[in-house]
Amino acid sequence: MNKTTQISDSPHRTWTDTHYSLTSDDGLFSTKTTLGEGEEGIALSCPGYNRDGKGFVIHFKVEHLEAVHTLLSKLQILKAEQIRSIK
């Protein structure tokens, strides 16, 4: 298993090899999943560049909902800015 590293003063940890840049034609898909001890969540499957092209899966729980909403809001703002710059 890969070692984790502390990023700045953030309390969050991340794997050292999980920086990915998706292209517009990379296929993402999500499915309902059951995690350990029967806890349900949603799994986001991403295409693979590292790990022999097998990709990776991020398991989200209900507790992550606010972070996902924040991510979507920021992406919507970027999209709106791009549309305005085209006009």
mmCIF file of C-alpha atoms in Angstrom, residues 32-42 60-63:
data_model
loop_
_atom_site.group_PDB
_atom_site.id
_atom_site.type_symbol
_atom_site.label_atom_id
_atom_site.label_comp_id
_atom_site.label_asym_id
_atom_site.label_seq_id
_atom_site.Cartn_x
_atom_site.Cartn_y
_atom_site.Cartn_z
ATOM 1 C CA LYS A 32 -24.546 2.690 -5.507
ATOM 2 C CA THR A 33 -22.235 0.650 -3.308
ATOM 3 C CA THR A 34 -22.150 -0.976 0.097
ATOM 4 C CA LEU A 35 -19.073 -0.209 2.150
ATOM 5 C CA GLY A 36 -17.775 -2.040 5.201
ATOM 6 C CA GLU A 37 -20.314 -2.986 7.853
ATOM 7 C CA GLY A 38 -23.223 -2.478 5.419
ATOM 8 C CA GLU A 39 -22.847 1.291 5.108
ATOM 9 C CA GLU A 40 -24.170 2.518 1.752
ATOM 10 C CA GLY A 41 -22.532 5.103 -0.455
ATOM 11 C CA ILE A 42 -21.912 6.086 -4.054
ATOM 12 C CA PHE A 60 -18.606 8.926 -1.162
ATOM 13 C CA LYS A 61 -20.803 8.708 1.902
ATOM 14 C CA VAL A 62 -23.767 10.896 2.854
ATOM 15 C CA GLU A 63 -21.380 12.898 5.038
#
